[in-house]
PDB file of C-alpha atoms in Angstrom:
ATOM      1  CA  UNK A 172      51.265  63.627  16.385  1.00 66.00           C
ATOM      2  CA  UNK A 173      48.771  60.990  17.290  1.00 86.00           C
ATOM      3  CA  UNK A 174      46.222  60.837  19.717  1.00 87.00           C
ATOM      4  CA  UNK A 175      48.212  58.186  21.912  1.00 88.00           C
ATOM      5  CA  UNK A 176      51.366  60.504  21.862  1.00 88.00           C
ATOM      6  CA  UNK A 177      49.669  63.634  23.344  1.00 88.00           C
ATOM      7  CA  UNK A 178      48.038  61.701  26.318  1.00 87.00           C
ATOM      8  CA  UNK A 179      51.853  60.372  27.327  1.00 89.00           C
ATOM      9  CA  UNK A 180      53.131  63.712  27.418  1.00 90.00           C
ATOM     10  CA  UNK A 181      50.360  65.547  28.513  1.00 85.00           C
ATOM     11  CA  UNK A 182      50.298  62.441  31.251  1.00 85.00           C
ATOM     12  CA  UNK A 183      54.584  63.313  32.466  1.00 89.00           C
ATOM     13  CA  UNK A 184      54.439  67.060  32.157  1.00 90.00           C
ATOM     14  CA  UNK A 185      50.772  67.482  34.160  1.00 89.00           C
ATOM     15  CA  UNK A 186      49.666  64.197  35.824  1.00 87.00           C
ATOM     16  CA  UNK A 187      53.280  63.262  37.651  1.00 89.00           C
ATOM     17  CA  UNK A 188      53.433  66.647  39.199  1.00 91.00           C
ATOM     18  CA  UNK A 189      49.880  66.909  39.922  1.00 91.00           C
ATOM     19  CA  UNK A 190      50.050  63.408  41.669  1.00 92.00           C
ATOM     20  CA  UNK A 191      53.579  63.960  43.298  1.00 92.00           C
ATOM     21  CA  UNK A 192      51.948  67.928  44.827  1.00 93.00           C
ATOM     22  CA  UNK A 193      49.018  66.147  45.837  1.00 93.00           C
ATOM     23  CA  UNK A 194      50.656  63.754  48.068  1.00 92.00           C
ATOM     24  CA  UNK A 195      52.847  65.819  49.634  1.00 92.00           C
ATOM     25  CA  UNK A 196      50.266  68.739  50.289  1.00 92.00           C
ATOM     26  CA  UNK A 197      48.510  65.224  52.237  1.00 90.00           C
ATOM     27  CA  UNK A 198      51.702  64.841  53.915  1.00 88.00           C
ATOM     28  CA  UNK A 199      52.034  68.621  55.236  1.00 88.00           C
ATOM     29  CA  UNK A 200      48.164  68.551  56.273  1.00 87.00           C
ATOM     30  CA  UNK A 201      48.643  65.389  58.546  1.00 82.00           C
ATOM     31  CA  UNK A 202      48.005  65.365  62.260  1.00 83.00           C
ATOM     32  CA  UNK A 203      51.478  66.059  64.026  1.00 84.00           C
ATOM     33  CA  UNK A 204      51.994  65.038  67.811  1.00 86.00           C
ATOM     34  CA  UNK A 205      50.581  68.163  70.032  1.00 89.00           C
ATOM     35  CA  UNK A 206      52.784  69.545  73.101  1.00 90.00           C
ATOM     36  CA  UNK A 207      49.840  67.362  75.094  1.00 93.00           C
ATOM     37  CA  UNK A 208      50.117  64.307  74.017  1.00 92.00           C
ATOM     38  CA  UNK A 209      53.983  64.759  73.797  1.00 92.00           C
ATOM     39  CA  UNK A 210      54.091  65.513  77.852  1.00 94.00           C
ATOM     40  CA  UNK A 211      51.435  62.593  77.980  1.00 95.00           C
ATOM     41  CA  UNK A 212      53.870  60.120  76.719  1.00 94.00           C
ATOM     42  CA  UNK A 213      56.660  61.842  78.762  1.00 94.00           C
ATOM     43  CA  UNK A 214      54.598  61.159  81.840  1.00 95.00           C
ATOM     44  CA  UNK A 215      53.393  57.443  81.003  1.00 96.00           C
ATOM     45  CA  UNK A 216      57.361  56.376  80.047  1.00 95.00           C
ATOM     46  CA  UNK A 217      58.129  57.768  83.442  1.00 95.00           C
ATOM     47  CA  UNK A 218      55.134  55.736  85.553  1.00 96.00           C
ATOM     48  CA  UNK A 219      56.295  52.742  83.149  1.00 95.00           C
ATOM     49  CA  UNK A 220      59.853  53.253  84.877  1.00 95.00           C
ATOM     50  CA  UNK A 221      58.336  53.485  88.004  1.00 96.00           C
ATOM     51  CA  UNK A 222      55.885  50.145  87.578  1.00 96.00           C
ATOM     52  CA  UNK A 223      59.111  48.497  86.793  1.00 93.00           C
ATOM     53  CA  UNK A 224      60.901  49.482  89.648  1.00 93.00           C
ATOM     54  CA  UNK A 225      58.299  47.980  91.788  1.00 94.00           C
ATOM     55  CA  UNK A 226      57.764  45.164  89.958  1.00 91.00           C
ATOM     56  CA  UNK A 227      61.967  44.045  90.191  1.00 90.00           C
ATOM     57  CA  UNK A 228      61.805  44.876  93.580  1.00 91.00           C
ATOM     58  CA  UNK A 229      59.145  42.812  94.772  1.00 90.00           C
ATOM     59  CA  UNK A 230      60.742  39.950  92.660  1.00 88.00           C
ATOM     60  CA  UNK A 231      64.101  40.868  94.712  1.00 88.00           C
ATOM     61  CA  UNK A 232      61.999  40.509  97.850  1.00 90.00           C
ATOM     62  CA  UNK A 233      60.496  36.965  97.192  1.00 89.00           C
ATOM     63  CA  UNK A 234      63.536  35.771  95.598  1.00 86.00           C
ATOM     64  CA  UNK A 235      65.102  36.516  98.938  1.00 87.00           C
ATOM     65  CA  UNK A 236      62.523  34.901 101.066  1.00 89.00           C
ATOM     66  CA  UNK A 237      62.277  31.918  98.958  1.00 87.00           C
ATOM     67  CA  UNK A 238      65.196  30.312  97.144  1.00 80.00           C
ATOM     68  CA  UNK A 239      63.464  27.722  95.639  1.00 83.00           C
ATOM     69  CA  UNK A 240      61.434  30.806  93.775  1.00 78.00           C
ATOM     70  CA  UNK A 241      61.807  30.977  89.880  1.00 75.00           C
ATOM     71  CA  UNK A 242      61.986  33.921  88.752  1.00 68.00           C
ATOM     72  CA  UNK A 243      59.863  35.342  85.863  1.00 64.00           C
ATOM     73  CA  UNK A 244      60.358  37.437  82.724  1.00 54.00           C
ATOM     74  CA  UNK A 245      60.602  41.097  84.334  1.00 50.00           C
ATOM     75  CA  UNK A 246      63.773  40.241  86.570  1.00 48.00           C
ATOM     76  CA  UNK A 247      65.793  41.701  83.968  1.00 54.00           C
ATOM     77  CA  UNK A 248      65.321  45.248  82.891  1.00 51.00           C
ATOM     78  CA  UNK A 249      63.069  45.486  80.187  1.00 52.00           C
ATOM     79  CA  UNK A 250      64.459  46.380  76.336  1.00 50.00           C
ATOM     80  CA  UNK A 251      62.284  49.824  76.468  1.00 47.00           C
ATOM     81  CA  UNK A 252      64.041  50.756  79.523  1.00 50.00           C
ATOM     82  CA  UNK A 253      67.881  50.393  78.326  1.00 51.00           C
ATOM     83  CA  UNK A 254      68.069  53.602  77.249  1.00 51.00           C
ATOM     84  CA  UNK A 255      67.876  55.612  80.213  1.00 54.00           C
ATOM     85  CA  UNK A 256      69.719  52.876  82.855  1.00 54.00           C
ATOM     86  CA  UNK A 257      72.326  55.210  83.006  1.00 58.00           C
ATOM     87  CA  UNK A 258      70.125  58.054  83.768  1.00 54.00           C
ATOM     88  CA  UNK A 259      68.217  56.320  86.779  1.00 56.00           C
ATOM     89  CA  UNK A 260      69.303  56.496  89.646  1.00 55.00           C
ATOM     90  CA  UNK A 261      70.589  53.287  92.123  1.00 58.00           C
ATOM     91  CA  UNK A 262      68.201  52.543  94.846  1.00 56.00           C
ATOM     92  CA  UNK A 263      69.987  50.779  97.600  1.00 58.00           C
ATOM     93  CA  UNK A 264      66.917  51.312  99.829  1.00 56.00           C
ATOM     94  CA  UNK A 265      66.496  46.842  99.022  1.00 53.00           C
ATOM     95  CA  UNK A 266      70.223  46.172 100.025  1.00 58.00           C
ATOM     96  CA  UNK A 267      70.212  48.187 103.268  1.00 58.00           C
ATOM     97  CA  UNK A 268      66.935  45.947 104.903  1.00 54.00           C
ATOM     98  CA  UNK A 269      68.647  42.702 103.891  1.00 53.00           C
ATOM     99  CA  UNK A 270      71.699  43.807 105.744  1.00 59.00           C
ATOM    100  CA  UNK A 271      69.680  45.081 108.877  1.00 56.00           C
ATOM    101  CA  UNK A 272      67.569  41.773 108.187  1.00 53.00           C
ATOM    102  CA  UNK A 273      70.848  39.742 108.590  1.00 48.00           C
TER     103      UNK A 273
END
């Protein structure tokens, strides 16, 4: 057997499994997400949903002072929020002023 022979097999049978262990030993060892930063997110998402709320609100409010008033992009409920809509909540706080208002 030649020289050239030996390196390809010796190159299947040792270096793909050394190179395919290596990477996945890499894989195991990488930082995961901590209980901490988990409840982090948990708690920014929520003040997100809560910045939101404010911000369509106040929008609400102008548009009903002001019909001429265009409204901007964050009338609508934002793409990030659409999966918990059904989970929130209605406030009707905004509809019972305008009828006391009227």
């Amino acid at each position: 057997m030649d020289f050239e022979g030996l390196v390809a097999i010796l190159g299947a049978l040792v270096g793909l499994p050394w190179l395919i262990l290596h990477y996945v030993t890499k894989w195991k060892t990488a930082p995961k997400i901590t209980d901490e930063d988990e409840r982090l997110l948990d708690e920014m998402q929520l003040l997100a949903r809560r910045l939101e709320d404010r911000v369509l609100t106040v929008e609400r409010i102008i548009a009903a002072d002001n019909p001429d008033w265009k409204p901007g992009l964050g009338t609508s409920q934002s793409s990030y929020l659409s999966d918990r809509q059904a989970d929130r909540p209605i406030d009707t706080r905004f509809e019972r002023n305008m009828d006391r208002r009227n």
